[in-house]
Each structure stands twice: as C-alpha cells, then as structure tokens.
Short mmCIF file of C-alpha atoms in Angstrom, two decimals:
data_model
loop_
_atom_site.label_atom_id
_atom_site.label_comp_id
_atom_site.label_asym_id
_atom_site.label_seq_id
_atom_site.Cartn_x
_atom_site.Cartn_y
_atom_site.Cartn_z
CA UNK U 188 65.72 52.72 -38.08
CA UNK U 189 66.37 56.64 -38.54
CA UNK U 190 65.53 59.22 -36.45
CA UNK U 191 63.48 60.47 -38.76
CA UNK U 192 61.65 57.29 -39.26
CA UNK U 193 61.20 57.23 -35.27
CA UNK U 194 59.48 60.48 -35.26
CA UNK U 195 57.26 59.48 -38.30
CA UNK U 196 55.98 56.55 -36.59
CA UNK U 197 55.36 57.35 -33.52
CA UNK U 198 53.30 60.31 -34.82
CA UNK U 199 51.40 57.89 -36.89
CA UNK U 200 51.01 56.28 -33.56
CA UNK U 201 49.54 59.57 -32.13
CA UNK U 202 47.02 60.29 -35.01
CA UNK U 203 45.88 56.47 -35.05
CA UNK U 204 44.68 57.09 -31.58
CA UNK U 205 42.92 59.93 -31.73
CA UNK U 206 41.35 59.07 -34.58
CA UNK U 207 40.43 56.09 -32.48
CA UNK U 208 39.42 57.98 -29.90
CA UNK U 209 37.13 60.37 -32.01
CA UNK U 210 35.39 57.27 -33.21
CA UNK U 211 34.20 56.27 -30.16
CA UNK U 212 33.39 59.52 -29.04
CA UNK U 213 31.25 59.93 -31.78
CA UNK U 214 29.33 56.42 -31.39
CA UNK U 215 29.08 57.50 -27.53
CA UNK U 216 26.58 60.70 -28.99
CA UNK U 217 29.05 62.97 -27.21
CA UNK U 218 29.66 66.61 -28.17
CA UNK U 219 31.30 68.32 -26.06
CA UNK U 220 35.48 69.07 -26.79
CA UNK U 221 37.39 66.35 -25.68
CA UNK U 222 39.68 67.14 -22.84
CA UNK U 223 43.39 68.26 -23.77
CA UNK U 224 46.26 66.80 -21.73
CA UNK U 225 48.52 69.82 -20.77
CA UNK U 226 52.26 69.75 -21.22
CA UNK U 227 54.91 71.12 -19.85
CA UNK U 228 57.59 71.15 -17.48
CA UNK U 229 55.62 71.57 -14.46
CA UNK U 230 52.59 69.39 -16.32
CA UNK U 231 54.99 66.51 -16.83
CA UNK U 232 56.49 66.87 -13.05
CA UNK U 233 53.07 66.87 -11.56
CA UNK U 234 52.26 64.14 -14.05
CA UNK U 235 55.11 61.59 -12.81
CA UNK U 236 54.11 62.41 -9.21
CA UNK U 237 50.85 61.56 -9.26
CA UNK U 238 50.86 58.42 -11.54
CA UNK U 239 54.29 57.35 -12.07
CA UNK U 240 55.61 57.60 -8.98
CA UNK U 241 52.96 55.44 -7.25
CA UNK U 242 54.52 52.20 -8.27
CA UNK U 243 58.44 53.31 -8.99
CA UNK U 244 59.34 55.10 -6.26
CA UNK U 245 58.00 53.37 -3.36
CA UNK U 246 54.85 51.67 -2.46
CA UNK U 247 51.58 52.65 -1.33
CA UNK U 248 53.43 51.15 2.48
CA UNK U 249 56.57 49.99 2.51
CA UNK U 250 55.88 47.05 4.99
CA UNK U 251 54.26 45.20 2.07
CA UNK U 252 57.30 45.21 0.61
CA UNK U 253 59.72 42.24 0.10
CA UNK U 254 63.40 43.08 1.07
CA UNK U 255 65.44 40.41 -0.76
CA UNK U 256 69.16 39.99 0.10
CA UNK U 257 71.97 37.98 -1.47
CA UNK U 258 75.03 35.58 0.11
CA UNK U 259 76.48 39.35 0.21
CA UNK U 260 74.30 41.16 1.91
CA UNK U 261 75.15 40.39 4.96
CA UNK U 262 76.80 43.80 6.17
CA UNK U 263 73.25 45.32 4.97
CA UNK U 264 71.24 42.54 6.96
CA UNK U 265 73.55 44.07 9.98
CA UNK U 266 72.54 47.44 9.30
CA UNK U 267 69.00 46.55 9.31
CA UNK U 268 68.92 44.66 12.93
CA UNK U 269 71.42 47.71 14.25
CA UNK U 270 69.80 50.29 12.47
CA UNK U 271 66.46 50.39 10.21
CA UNK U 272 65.86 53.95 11.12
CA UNK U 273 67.70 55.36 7.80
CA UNK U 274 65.17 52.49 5.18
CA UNK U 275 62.64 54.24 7.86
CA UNK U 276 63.79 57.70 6.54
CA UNK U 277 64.10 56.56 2.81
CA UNK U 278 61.27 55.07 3.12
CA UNK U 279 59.11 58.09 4.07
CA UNK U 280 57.43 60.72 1.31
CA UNK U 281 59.87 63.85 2.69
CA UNK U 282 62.64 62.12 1.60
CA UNK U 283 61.67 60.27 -1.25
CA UNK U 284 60.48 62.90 -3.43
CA UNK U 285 63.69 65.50 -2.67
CA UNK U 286 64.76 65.81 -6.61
CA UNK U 287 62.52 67.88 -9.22
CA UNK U 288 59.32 65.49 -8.37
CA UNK U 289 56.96 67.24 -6.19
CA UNK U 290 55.76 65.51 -2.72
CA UNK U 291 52.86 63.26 -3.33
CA UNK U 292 51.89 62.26 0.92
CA UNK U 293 48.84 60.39 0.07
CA UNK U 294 51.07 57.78 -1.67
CA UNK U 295 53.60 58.15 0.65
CA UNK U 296 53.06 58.39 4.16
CA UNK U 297 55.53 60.03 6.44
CA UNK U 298 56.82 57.96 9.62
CA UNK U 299 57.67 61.18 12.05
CA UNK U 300 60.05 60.55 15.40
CA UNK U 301 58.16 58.66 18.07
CA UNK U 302 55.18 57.57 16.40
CA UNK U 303 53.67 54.30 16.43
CA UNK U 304 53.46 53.87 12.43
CA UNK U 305 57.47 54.28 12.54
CA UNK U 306 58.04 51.95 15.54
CA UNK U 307 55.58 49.49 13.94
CA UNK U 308 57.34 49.61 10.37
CA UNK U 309 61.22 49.38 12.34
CA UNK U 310 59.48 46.08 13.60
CA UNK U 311 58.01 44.85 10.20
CA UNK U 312 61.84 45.77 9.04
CA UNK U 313 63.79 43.72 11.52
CA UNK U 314 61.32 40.87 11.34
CA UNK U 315 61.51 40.50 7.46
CA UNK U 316 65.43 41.25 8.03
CA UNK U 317 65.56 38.16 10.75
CA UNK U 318 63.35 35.58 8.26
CA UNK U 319 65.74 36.12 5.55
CA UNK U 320 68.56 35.27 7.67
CA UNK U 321 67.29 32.13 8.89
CA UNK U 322 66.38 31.13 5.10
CA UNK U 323 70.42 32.05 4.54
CA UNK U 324 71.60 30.17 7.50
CA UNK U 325 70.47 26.89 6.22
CA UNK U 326 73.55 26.93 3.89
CA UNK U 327 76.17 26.37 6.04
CA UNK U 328 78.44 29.00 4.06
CA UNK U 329 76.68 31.61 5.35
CA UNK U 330 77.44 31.06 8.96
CA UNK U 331 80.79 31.89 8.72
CA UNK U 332 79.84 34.98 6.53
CA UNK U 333 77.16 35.46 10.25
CA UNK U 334 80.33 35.29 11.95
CA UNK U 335 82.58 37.24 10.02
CA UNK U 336 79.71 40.56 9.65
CA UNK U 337 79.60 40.04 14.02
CA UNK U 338 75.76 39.61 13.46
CA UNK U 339 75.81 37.66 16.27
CA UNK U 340 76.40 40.12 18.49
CA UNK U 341 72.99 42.12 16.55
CA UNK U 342 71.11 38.61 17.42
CA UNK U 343 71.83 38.96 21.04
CA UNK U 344 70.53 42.52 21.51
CA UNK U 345 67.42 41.19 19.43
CA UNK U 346 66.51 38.63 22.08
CA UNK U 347 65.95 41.60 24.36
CA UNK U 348 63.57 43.56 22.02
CA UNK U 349 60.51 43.69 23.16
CA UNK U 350 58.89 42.84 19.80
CA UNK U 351 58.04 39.09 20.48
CA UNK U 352 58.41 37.74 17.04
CA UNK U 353 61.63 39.65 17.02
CA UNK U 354 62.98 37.58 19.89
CA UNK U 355 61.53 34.39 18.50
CA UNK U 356 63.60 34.58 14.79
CA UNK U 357 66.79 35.91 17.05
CA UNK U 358 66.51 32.57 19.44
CA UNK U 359 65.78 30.57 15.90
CA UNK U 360 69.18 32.46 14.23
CA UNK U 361 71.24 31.57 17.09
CA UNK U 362 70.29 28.31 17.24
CA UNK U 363 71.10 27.59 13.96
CA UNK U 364 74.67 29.20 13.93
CA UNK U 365 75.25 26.90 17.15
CA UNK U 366 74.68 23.99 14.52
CA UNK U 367 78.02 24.66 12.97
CA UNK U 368 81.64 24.55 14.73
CA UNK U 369 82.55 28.05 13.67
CA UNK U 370 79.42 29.21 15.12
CA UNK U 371 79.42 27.83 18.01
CA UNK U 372 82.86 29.14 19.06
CA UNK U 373 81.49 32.56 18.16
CA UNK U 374 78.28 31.83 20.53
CA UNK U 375 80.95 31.58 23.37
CA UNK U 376 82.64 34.62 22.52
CA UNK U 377 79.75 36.82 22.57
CA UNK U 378 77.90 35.34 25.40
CA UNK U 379 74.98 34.28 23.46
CA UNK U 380 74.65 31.24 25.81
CA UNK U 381 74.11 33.73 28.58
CA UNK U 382 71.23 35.18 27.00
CA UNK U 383 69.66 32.21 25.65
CA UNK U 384 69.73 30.63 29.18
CA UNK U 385 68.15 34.12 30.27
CA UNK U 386 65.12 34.03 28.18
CA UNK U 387 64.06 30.00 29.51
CA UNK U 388 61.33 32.84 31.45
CA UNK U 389 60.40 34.79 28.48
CA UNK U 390 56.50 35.31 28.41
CA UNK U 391 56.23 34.07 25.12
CA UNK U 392 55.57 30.54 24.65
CA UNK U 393 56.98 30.19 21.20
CA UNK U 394 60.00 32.11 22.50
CA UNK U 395 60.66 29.88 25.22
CA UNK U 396 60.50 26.41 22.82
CA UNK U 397 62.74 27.77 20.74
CA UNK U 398 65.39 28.77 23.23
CA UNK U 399 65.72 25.22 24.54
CA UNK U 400 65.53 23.85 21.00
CA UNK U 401 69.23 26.40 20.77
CA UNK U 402 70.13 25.29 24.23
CA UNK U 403 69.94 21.27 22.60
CA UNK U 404 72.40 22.49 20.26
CA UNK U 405 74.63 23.68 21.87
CA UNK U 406 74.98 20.95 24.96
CA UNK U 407 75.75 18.18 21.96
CA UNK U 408 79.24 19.34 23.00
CA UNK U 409 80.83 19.36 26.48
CA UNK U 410 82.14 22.67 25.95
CA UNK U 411 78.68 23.80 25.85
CA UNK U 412 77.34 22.04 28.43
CA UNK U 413 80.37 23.63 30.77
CA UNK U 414 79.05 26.99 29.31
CA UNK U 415 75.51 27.14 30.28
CA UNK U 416 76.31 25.33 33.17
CA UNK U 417 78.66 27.97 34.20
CA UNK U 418 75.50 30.37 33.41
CA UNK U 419 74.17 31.54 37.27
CA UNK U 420 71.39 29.45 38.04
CA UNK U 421 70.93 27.83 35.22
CA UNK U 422 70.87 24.23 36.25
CA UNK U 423 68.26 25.17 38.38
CA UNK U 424 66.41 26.50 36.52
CA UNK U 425 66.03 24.65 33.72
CA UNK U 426 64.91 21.50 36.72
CA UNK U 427 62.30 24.40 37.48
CA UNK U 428 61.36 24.37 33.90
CA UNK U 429 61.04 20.32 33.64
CA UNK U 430 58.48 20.86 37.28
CA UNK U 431 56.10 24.06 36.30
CA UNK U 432 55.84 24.89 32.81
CA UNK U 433 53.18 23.76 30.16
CA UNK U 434 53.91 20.22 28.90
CA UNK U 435 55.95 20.79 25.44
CA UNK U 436 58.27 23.22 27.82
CA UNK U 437 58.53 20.42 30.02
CA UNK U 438 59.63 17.81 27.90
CA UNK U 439 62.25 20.43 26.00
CA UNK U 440 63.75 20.72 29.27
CA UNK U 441 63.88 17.10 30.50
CA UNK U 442 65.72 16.50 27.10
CA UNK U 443 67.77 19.13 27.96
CA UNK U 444 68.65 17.91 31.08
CA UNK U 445 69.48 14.74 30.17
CA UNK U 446 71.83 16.19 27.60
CA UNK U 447 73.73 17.38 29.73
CA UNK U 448 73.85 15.16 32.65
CA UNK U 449 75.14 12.24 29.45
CA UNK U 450 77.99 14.76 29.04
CA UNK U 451 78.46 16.08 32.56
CA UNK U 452 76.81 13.50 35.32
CA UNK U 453 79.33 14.77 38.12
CA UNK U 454 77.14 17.52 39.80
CA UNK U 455 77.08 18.76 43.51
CA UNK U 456 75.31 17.08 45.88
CA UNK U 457 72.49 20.22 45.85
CA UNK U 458 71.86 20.10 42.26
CA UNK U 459 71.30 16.09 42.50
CA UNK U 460 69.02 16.44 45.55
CA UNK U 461 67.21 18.91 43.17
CA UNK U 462 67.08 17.24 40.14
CA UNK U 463 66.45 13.79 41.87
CA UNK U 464 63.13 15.00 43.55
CA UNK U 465 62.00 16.98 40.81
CA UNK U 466 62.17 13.60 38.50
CA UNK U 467 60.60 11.20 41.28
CA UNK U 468 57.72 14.39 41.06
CA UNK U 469 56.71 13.55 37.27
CA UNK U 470 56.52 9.62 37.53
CA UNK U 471 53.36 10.47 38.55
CA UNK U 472 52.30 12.87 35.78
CA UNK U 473 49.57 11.61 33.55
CA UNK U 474 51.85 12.43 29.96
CA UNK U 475 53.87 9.33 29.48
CA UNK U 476 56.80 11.39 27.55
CA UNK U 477 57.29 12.91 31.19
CA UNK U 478 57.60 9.85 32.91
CA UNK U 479 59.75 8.35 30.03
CA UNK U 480 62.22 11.68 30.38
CA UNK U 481 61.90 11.33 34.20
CA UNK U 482 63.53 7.88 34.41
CA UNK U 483 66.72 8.65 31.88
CA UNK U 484 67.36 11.35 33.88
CA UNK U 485 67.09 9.31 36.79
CA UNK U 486 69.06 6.33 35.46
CA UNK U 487 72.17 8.49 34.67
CA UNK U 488 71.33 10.93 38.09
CA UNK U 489 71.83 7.48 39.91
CA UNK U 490 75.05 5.91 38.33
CA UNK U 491 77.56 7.28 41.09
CA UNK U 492 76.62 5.65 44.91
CA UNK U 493 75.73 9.05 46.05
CA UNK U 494 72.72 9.72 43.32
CA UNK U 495 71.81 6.41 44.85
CA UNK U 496 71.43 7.08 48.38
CA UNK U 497 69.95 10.66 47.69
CA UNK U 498 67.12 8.15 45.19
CA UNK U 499 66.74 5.88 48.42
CA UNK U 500 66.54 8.72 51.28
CA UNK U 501 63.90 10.89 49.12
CA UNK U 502 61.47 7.63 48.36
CA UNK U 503 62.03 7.42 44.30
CA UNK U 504 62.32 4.00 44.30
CA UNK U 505 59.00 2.96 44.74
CA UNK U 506 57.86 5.00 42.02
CA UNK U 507 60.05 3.09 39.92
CA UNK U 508 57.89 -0.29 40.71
#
C-alpha cells in the first residue's frame, strides 16, 4: 500500500467516525457543539501524560509489579538484594517523566529519602528479588551461576535484615545452595554456617524452621558438621533448642542433633553430660516424635563406655523401661 493510499484511508477512517458519532448525537436529542479535541505539541504532550503514560511508563505502584528475571540475570538479582534504591529512584514520578512528558504525581507517586512508602517498596523489592531466586535455584545450574555472581555473600547480609520475610527467603536460598557440592564449599567460604547457626534465636518462627531445615543440609557431610560445630556455642545450643522451643522447633533440632552425632559421636565429656540429660528430659514429653528423637540420640550418645556411665550416673535408664 502507498502512502497516499495510507492517508486516504485512514481519513475515511476519521469521517466514518464522526459521522458515527453525529448519529448518535442526534438520536441522543443533543444540540449543543460537540467538544473538539485540541492538538498540538503541548496538547499531544499533556495528552500522553495523562492517558498514555498510566499504563507504559510505570504503574499506578510499582510493588504490584512482577519483576521477572532470566538464567542471566543474576548480576541484576545482586544489584537488587545490594542495592534496590536506584529501581526505587526509577521507579518514582521525578524521574520517570524527565524527557518532553510532563510530571503526572497522581499516577506516579514519589518515594522521598527516609520515608516509610520507600522503605516499604525496598522491602516489596528484595522480597520479590529473593522468591525468584529460590524458583531459579531449583535448577541446579543456577547455583553455580549463585556462586559465581558472590550472591551468597548478599544472602548473608539478608538474614540480618530486619524485614522478617526477608530473612525467611535468605535462610530458604542458602539452604538450597548447601544442596549442591559447589555450594556448599562456597557456604564455608563466606561463613554462611556462622550466620545460619546465629539465627536458631530469631523471633520468627518460620525463620527459625527454616534455618535448621539449612542446618540438615549441610551436616549430611562431615565437613559440615565440623563447621557448625566449630560455630561458638552451637552444640549447645541447638540441645537448648531440642529442651525449650515449640514442638516442630524441637523435633528440627533433635534431627539435627542426631545428624550430627551419626557423623561426629566423639564429643567432650560436657557436651554428652548435656545432651544426655536433655534427652532423658523428653522421654517424658507427651509428643511421641520427641521421645522417638530422644532415644536415637541416646542410642548413638551411649555407644562409647563413657556415654554409658554418664546414662547410668544421671538415671536415663529407667526411662528407657
């Protein structure tokens, strides 16, 4: 088709509707002149601004919006855990509308320094950020692409935000790059163990299941159990854990346990005094997972002759009866 044969029909187009449009006008019984759209440069500009621009340039909110990644995104999935601030400041009316397209703020709010909107929407950004890279970490491919962007290290400083569905996807992402090899020799390297093992007190009770669900993970090796075992207190308290907590925390932690006392059953006499009269404790809980957990971590607390004596001097074996 011509040019010329463009500009015929489209203004064939334009007559048809108005003649349309004076057709119903004139069934409607309405007399008055029929309103005339301006044009323009300035007409057009204020034209895309207010209509246009409401679904193009951004959204009415930009936390409704989807952020979808690909197997190489994950520098940009780094960038968003390190630093959402700059989608913050693209995401914000001042700097969308900088070209010829006046500001429309009504559309598109403004997130100013130390408000709660732009703290709120840096939270919304990381958590969206953090659910997509769980959804990529089920491919095991992608963990070494985790590895290679040093996202880990982004994951650890996560678990300390104080966002608690922040700290929740972090413990869930680290647990599932301790599921491969690769990832698991990174987890060393950037003491990820460490702050797994610190969180086992983390007010949030979702938080807390997850992190032993990583710790599990990691002790199917004995070079993780050596690691959180060479974690300051940690032994301790994850028997603390199996004795006071609510009862899913409890039986997370006698599995732990008893993962690694399989792997590592030579402990010091403290720890086994510790561990011996914490598990003679739960026989007598009511939940029979507790007193199923109890006695595996007794049978393999007893194999050497002084677990043994410590069972006999601190009266676990009639419990056993």
């Amino acid at each position: 088709m011509c040019i010329r044969d463009r500009v015929s029909t489209q203004s064939t187009g334009d007559s048809c509707n108005t003649a349309m449009f004076s057709v119903i006008r004139k069934l409607q019984g309405r007399t008055d002149p029929p309103p005339t759209q301006p044009k323009g440069y300035v007409e057009n500009n204020k034209h895309i601004a207010k209509f246009a621009s409401e679904n193009n340039v951004a959204d009415t909110h930009p936390s409704v919006v989807t952020l979808g990644f690909g197997r190489n995104s994950f520098p940009k999935l780094r960038r968003l855990l390190d630093a959402p601030e700059v989608d913050v400041e693209l995401a914000s009316g001042t700097v969308s509308f900088t070209s010829y397209i006046p500001e429309d703020t009504q559309s598109h709010p403004d997130f100013p320094e130390g408000s709660q909107e732009r703290a709120d929407l840096v939270n919304v950004i990381r958590q969206k950020t953090l659910y997509t890279l769980i959804e990529l970490l089920h491919d095991p491919v992608n963990v070494s692409l985790t590895v290679a962007d040093g996202i880990v290290g982004s994951l650890n400083d996560r678990c300390q935000d104080t966002n608690e569905c922040i700290r929740e996807y972090s413990v869930i992402a680290l647990g599932m790059v301790a599921e491969q090899h690769l990832g698991l020799q990174e987890l060393y390297a950037q003491g990820s163990v460490g702050v797994l093992c610190r969180l086992m007190d983390d007010p949030d009770h979702v938080t807390r299941c997850n992190v032993f669900l990583s710790l599990l993970k990691i002790c199917h090796t004995a070079a993780g159990v050596e690691s959180v075992l060479a974690e300051d207190a940690s032994f301790e308290q994850i028997v603390e854990k199996c004795r006071w907590d609510d009862v899913e925390i409890k039986n997370l932690a006698l599995e732990l346990l008893y993962a690694i006392l399989k792997i590592q059953p030579a402990i010091s006499a403290q720890r086994s005094v510790m561990a011996i009269k914490a598990m003679g404790a739960l026989l007598e809980e009511m939940e029979a997972p507790l007193r199923q957990w109890s006695c595996n971590n007794l049978m393999v607390l007893t194999i050497s002759t002084e677990g043994k004596q410590i069972a006999i001097a601190e009266n676990v074996v009639p419990l056993l009866s």
